[in-house]
C-alpha positions as a Markdown table, in Angstrom:
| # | Residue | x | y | z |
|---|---|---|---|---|
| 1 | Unk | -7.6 | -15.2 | -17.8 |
| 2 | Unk | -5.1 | -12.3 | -17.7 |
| 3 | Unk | -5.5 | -9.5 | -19.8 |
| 4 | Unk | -1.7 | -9.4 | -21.1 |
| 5 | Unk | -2.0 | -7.0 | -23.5 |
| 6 | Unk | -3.6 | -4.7 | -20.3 |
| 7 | Unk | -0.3 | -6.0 | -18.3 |
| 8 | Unk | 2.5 | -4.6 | -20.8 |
| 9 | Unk | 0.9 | -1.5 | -21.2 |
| 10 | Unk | 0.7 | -0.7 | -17.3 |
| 11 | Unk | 4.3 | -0.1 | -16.8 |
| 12 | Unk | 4.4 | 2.5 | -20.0 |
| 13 | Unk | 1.4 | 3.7 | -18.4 |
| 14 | Unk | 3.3 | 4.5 | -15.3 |
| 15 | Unk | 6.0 | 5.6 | -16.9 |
| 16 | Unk | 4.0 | 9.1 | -18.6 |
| 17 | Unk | 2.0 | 9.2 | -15.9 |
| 18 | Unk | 3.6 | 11.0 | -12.6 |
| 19 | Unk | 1.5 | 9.6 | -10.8 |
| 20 | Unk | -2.3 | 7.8 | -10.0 |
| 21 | Unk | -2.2 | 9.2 | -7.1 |
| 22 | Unk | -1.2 | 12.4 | -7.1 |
| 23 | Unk | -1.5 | 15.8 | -9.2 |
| 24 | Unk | 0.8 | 18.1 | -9.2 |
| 25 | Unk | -0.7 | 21.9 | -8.7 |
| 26 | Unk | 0.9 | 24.1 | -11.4 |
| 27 | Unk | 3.5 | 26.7 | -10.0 |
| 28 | Unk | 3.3 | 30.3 | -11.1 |
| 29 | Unk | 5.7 | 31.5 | -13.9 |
| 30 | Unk | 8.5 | 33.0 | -11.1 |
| 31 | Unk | 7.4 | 30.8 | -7.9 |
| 32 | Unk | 9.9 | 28.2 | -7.3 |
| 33 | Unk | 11.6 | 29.0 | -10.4 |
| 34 | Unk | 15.2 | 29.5 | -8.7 |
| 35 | Unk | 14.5 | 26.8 | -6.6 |
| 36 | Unk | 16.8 | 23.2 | -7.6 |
| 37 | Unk | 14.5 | 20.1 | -8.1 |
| 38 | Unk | 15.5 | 16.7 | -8.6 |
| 39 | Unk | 13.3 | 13.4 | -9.3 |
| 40 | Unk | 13.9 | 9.9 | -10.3 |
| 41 | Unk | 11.3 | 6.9 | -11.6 |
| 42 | Unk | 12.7 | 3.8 | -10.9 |
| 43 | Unk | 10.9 | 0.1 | -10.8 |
| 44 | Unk | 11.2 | -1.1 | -7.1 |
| 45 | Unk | 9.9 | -3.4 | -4.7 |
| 46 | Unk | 8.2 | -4.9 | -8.0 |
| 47 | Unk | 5.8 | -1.5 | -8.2 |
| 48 | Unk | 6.9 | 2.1 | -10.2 |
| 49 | Unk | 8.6 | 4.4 | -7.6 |
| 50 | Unk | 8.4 | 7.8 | -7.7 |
| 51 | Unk | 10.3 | 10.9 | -6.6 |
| 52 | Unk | 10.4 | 14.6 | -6.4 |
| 53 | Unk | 12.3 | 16.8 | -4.6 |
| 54 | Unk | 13.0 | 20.9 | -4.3 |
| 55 | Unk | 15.5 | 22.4 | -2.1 |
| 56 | Unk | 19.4 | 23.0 | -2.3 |
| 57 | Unk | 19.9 | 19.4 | -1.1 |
| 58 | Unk | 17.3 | 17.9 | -3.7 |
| 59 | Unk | 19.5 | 15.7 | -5.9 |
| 60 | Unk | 21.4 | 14.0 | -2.9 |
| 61 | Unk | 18.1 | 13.1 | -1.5 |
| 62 | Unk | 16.6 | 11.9 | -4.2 |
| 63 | Unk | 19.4 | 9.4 | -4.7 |
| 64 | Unk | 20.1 | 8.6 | -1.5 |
| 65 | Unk | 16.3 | 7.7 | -1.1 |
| 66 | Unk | 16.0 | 5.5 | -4.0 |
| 67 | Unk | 19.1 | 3.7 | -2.9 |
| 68 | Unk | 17.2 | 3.5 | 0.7 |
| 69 | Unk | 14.2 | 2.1 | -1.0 |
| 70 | Unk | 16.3 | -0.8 | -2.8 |
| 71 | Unk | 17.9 | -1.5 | 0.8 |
| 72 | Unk | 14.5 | -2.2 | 1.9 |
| 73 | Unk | 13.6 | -4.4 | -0.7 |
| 74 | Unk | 16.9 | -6.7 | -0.6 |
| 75 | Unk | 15.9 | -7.1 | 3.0 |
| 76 | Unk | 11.9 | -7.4 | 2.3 |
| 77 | Unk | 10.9 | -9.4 | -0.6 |
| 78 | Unk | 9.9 | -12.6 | -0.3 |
| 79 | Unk | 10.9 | -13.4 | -3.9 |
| 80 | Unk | 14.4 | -12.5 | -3.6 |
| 81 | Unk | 16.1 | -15.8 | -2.3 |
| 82 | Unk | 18.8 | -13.9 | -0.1 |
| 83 | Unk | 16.3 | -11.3 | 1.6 |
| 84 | Unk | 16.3 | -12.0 | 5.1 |
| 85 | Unk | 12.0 | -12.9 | 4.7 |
| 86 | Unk | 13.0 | -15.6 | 1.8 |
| 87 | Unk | 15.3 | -17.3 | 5.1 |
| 88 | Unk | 12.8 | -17.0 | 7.3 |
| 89 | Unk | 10.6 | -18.7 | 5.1 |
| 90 | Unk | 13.0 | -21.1 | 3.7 |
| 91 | Unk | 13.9 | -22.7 | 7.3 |
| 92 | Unk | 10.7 | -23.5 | 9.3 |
| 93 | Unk | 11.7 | -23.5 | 12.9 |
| 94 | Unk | 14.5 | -21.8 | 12.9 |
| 95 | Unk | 15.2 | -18.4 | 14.3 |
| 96 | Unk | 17.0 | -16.2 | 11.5 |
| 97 | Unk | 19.1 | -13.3 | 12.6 |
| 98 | Unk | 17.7 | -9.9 | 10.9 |
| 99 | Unk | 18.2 | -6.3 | 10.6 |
| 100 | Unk | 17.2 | -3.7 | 13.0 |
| 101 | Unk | 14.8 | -2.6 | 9.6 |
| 102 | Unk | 13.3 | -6.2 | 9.3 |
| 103 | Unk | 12.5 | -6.3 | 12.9 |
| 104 | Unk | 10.3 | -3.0 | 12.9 |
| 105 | Unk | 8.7 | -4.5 | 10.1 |
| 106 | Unk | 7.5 | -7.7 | 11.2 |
| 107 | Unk | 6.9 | -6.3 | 14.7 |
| 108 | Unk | 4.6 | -3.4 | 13.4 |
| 109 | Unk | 3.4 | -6.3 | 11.0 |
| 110 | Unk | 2.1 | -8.3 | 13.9 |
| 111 | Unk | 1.0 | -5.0 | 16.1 |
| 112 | Unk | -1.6 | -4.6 | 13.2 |
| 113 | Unk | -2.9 | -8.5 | 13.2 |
| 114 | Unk | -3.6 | -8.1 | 16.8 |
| 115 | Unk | -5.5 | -5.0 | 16.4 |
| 116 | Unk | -7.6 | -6.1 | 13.9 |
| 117 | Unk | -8.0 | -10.0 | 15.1 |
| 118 | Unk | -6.4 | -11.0 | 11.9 |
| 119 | Unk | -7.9 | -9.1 | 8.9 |
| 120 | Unk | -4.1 | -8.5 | 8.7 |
| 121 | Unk | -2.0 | -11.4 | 8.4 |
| 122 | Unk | 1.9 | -11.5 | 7.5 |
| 123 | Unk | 1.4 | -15.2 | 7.0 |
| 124 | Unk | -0.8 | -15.0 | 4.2 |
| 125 | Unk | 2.1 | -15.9 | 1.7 |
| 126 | Unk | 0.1 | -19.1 | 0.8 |
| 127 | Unk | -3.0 | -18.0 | 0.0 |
| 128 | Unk | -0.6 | -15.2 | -2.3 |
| 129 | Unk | 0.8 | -18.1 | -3.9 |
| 130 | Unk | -1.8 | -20.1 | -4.6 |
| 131 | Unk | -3.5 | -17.7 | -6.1 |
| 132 | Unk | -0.8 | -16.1 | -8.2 |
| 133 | Unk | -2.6 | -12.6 | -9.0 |
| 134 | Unk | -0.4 | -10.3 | -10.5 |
| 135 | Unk | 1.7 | -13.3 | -12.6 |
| 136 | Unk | 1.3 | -15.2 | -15.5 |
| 137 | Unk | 0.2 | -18.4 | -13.7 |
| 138 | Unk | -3.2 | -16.7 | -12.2 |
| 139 | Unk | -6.0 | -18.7 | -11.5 |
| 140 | Unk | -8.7 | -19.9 | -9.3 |
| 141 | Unk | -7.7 | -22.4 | -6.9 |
| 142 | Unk | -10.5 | -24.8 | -6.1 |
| 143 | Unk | -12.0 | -25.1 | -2.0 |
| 144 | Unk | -9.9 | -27.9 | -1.2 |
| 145 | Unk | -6.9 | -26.0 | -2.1 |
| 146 | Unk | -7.8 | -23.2 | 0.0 |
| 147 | Unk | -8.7 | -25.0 | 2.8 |
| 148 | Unk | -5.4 | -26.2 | 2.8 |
| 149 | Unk | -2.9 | -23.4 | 2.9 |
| 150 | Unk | -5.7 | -21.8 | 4.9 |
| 151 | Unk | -3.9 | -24.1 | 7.6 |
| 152 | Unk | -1.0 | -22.1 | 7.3 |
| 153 | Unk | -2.4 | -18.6 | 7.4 |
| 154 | Unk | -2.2 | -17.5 | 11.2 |
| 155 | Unk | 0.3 | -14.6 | 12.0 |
| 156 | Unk | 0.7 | -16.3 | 15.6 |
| 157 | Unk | 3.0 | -19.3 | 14.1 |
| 158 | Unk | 5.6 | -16.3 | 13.1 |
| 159 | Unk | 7.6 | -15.5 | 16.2 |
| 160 | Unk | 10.6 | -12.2 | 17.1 |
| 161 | Unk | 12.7 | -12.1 | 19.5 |
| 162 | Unk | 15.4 | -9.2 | 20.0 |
| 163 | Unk | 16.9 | -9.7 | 16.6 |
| 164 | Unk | 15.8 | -12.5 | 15.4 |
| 165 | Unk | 12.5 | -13.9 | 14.0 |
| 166 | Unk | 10.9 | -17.4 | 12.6 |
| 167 | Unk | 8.0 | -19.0 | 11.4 |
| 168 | Unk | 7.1 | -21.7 | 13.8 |
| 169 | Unk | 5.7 | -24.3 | 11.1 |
| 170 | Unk | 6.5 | -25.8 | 8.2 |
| 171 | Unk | 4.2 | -24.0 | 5.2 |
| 172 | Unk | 4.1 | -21.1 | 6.6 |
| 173 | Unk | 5.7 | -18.2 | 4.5 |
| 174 | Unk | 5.4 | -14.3 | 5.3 |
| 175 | Unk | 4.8 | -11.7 | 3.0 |
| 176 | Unk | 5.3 | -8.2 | 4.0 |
| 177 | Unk | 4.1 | -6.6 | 1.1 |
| 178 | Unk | 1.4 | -5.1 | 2.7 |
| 179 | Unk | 3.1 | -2.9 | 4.8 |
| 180 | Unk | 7.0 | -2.3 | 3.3 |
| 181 | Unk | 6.4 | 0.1 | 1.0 |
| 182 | Unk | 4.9 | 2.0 | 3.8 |
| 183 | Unk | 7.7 | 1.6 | 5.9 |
| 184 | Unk | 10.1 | 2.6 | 2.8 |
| 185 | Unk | 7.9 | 5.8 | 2.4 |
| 186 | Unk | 8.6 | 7.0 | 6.2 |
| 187 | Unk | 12.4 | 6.0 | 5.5 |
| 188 | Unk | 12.2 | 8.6 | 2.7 |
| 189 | Unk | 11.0 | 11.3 | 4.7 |
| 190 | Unk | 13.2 | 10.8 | 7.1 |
| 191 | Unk | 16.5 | 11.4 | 4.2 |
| 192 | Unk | 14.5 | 14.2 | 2.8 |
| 193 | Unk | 14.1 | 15.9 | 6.5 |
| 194 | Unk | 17.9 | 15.1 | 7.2 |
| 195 | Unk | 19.5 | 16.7 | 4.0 |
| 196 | Unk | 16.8 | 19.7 | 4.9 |
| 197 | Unk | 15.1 | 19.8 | 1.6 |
| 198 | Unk | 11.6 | 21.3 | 2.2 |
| 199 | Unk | 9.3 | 20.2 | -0.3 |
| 200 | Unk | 9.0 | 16.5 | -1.8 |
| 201 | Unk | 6.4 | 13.9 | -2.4 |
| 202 | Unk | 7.2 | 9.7 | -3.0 |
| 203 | Unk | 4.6 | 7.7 | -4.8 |
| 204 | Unk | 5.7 | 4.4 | -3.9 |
| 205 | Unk | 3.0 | 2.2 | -6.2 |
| 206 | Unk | 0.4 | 4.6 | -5.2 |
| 207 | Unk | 1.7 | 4.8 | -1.3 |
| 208 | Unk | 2.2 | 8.6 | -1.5 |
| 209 | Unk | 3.6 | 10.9 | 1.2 |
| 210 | Unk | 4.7 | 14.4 | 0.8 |
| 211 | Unk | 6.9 | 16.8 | 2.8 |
| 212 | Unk | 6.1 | 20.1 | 3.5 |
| 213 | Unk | 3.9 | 22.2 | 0.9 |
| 214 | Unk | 4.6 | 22.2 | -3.3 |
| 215 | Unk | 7.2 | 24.7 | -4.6 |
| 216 | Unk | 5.4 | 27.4 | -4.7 |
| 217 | Unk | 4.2 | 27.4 | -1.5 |
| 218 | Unk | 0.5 | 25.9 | -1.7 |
| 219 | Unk | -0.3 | 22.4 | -0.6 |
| 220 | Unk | 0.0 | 19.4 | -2.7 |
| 221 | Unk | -3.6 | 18.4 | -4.5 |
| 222 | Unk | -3.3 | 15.0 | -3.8 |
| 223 | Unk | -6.1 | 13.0 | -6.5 |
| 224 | Unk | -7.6 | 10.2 | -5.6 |
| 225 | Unk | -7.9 | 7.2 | -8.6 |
| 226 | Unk | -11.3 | 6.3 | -10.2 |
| 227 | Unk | -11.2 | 2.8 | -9.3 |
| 228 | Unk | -12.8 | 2.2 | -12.4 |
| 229 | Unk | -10.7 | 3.6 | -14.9 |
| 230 | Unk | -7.3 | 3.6 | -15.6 |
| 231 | Unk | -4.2 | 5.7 | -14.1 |
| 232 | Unk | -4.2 | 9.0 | -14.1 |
| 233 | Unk | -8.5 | 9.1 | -13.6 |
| 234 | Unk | -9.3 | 10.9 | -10.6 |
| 235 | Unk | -12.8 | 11.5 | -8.7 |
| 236 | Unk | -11.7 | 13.3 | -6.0 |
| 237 | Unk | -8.9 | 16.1 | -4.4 |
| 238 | Unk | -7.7 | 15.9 | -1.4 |
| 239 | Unk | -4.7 | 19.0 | -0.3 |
| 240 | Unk | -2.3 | 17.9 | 2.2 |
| 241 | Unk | 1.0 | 18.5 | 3.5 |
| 242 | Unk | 3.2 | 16.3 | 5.6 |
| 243 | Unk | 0.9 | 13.5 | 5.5 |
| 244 | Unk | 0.6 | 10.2 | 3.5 |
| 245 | Unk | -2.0 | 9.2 | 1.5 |
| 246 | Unk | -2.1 | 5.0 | 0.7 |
| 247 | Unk | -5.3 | 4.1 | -1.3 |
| 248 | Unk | -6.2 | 0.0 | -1.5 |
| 249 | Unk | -8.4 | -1.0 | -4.4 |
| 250 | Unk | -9.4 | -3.9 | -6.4 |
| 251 | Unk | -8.1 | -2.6 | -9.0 |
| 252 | Unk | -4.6 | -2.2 | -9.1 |
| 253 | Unk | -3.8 | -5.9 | -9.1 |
| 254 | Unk | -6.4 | -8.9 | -10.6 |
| 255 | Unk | -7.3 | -10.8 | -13.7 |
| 256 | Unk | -10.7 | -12.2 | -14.9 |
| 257 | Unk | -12.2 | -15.6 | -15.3 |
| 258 | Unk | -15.9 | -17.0 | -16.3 |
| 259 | Unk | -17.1 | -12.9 | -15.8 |
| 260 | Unk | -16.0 | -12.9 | -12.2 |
| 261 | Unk | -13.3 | -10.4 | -10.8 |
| 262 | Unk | -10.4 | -11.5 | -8.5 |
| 263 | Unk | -8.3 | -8.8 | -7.1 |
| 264 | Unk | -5.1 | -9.2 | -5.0 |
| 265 | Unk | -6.4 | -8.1 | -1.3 |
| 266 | Unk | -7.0 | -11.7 | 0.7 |
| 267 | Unk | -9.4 | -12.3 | 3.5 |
| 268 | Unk | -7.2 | -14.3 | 5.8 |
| 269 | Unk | -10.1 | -16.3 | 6.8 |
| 270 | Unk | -11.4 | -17.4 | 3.8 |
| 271 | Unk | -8.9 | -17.4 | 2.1 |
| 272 | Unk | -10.7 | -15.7 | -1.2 |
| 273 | Unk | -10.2 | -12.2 | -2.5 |
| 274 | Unk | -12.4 | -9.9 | 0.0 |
| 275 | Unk | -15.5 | -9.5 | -0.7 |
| 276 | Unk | -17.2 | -5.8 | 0.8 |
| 277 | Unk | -19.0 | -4.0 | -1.2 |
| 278 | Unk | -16.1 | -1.6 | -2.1 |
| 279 | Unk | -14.2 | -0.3 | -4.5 |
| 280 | Unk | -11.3 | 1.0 | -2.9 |
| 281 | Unk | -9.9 | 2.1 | 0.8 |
| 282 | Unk | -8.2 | 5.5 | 1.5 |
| 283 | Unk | -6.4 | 5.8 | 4.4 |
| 284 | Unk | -4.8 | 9.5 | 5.3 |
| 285 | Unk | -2.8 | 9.5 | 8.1 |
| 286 | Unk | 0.7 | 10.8 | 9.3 |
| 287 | Unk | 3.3 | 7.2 | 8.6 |
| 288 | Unk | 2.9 | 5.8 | 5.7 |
| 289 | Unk | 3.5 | 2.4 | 7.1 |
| 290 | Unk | 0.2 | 2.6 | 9.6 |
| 291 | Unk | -1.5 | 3.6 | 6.3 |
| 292 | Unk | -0.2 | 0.9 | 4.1 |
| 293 | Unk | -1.7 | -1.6 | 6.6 |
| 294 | Unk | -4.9 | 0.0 | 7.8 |
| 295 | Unk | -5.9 | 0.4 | 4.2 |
| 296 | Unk | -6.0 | -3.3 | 4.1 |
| 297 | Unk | -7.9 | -3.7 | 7.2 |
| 298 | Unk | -10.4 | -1.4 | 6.1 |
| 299 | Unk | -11.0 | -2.6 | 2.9 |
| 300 | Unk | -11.0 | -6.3 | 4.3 |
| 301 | Unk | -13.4 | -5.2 | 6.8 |
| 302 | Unk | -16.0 | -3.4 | 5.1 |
| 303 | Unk | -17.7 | 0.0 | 5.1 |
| 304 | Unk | -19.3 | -0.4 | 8.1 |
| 305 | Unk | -16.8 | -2.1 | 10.6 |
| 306 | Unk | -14.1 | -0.8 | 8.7 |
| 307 | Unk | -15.1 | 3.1 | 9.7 |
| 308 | Unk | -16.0 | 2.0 | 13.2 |
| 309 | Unk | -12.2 | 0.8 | 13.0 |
| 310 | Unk | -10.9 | 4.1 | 12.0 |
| 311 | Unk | -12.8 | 6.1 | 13.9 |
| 312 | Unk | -11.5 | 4.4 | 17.0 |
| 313 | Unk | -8.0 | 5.2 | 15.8 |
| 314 | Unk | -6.9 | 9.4 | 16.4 |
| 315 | Unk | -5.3 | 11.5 | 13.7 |
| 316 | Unk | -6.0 | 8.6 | 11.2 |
| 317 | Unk | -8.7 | 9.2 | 8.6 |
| 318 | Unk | -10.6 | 7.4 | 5.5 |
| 319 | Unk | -12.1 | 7.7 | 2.5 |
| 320 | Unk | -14.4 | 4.7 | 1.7 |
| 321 | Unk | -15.8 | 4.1 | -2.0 |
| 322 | Unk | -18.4 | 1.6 | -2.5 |
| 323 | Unk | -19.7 | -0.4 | -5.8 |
| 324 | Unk | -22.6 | 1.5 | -5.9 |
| 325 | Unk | -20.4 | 4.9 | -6.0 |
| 326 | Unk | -21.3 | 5.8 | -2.9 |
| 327 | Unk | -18.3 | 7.9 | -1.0 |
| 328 | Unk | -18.2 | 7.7 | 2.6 |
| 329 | Unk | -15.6 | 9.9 | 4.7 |
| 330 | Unk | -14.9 | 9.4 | 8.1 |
| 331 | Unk | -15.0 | 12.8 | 10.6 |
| 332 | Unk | -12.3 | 14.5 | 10.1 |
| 333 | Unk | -12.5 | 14.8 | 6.3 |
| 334 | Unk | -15.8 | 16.6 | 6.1 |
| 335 | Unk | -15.4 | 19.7 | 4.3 |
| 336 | Unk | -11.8 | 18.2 | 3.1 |
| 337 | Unk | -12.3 | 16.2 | 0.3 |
| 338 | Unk | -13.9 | 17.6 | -3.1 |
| 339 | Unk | -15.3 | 15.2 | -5.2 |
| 340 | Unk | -14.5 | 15.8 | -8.9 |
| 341 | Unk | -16.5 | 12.6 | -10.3 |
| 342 | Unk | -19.7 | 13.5 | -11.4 |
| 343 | Unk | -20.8 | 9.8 | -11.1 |
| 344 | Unk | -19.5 | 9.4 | -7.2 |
| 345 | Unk | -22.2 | 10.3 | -4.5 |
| 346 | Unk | -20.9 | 11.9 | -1.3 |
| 347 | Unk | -23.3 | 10.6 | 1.4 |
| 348 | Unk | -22.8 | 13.1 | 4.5 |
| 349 | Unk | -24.2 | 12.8 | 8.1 |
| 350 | Unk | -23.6 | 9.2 | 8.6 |
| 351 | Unk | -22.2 | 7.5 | 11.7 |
| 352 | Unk | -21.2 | 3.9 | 12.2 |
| 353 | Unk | -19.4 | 4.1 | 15.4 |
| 354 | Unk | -22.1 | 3.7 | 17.6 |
């Protein structure tokens, strides 16, 4: 069953920790010292989010963004009864105005089931809720369970038109969760870029994008989790600047039963948590909300098809880490990424897109 006692403690772990995701490089003694910063932590979209920002403008951004990220998630969450998903779900064939944000969302939402015949689904709400991972009520649903939501996962019974969307079917419920916090993400940059500020990075529950270089003028050291260990573990750097960097894992959300381990990211089609071979999915890319989803397809995928998929895509790079430690890059991070994990093996010279 759920480790509690593991649950409680992740939120103070998130609170000391600035991030999973992302180390900060140390600024000299009199770089950036002049310069105004501003950051908030704040618990959104039912993950830790957080902010920092330097430039003139840095405290206006900041809170303007964190107000941005809270608009999104009044519009978003399925478990917020007046959020324009929880109508959608809540009246079956019946189209539901929505917001010009919403919209984007579920479009882009269904953009990405096409492209990867599924392995993304915004329906998969039942499955989510049958299974409960990442609440109290957490279990193991038995076959005939599965096989009956399973009737109810298929993004093609959810339907937009102009401003307004629906689900088609009665049972169907949509859950954006795989993909919002990557849209919030771009929102942010976009504030940040309009108030002129030029350095920032946004660790929205380990969706992290940054803006321009670090304070004092280097790039940001993004570090990638050990997806064994617990936040603030890293086996490997990665420096970037103005790019996002959204890992999926089997770690971040799951609970235990009889020995086995069940983790929160769904194979539509079966209906169980995927089962690849991998530990985790990073996906570096320019939108955040591309990355959000494409980590999921990835990882839902596998190591193989899943870097045939990425490969296929341009400017869009991953990071795949197997159970047998086993780190496989795709082509354009040769030579980027520097493993710091003396247990991870970098296995070079590869090539699954023929």
């Amino acid at each position: 069953m759920i480790d509690l006692l593991k649950a409680k403690k992740l939120i103070f772990l998130l609170v000391i920790v600035i991030s999973s995701f992302l180390i900060i490089t140390g600024c000299g003694r009199d770089s950036g010292a002049d310069i105004q910063s501003a950051e908030d932590n704040s618990f959104i979209m039912n993950t830790l989010v957080q902010m920092r920002a330097h430039g003139e403008n840095a405290e206006i951004a900041v809170e303007e963004s964190m107000d941005r990220i809270r608009e999104i998630e009044y519009l978003m969450s399925r478990t917020l009864e007046a959020s324009e998903v929880s109508q959608i779900n809540d009246n079956p064939g019946e189209f539901i105005e929505i917001s010009e944000e919403t919209q984007k969302v579920i479009a882009e939402s269904l953009y990405f089931a096409e492209l990867s015949s599924g392995k993304f689904d915004p329906s998969i709400g039942p499955i989510v809720d049958l299974w409960g991972i990442g609440t109290e009520e957490a279990r193991v649903p038995s076959q005939a369970e599965i096989e009956e939501v399973l009737e109810f996962v298929d993004y093609n019974n959810l339907e937009i038109e102009d401003n307004r969307a629906r689900v088609t079917k009665e049972g169907v419920k949509i859950d954006l969760g795989g993909i919002a916090k990557g849209y919030a993400a771009d929102e942010v940059r976009e504030i940040v870029k309009k108030h002129d500020v030029p350095s920032a990075f946004i660790n929205i529950g380990g969706n992290v994008l940054v803006v321009g270089n670090n304070v004092d003028g280097s790039k940001w050291r993004i570090g990638i989790q050990d997806p064994r260990r617990g936040r603030g573990n890293v086996m490997a750097i990665v420096e970037s600047k103005d790019q996002t960097i959204v890992t999926s894992g089997d770690y971040e959300r799951y609970f235990e039963e009889d020995g086995e381990h069940y983790h929160h990211i769904f194979d539509p089609e079966s209906g169980y948590p995927a089962r690849t071979g991998l530990l985790s999915v990073t996906i570096i890319t320019d939108l955040s909300l591309d990355a959000d989803a494409l980590s999921t397809i990835a990882y839902v995928k596998g190591l193989e098809a899943g870097m045939k998929f990425v490969e296929d895509i341009a400017d869009v790079d991953a990071m795949f880490i197997t159970e047998e430690l086993d780190v496989h890059l795709s082509s354009g991070l040769t030579g980027i990424v520097e493993i710091t994990g003396p247990d991870f093996n970098l296995i070079e010279g590869e090539n699954f897109a023929d």
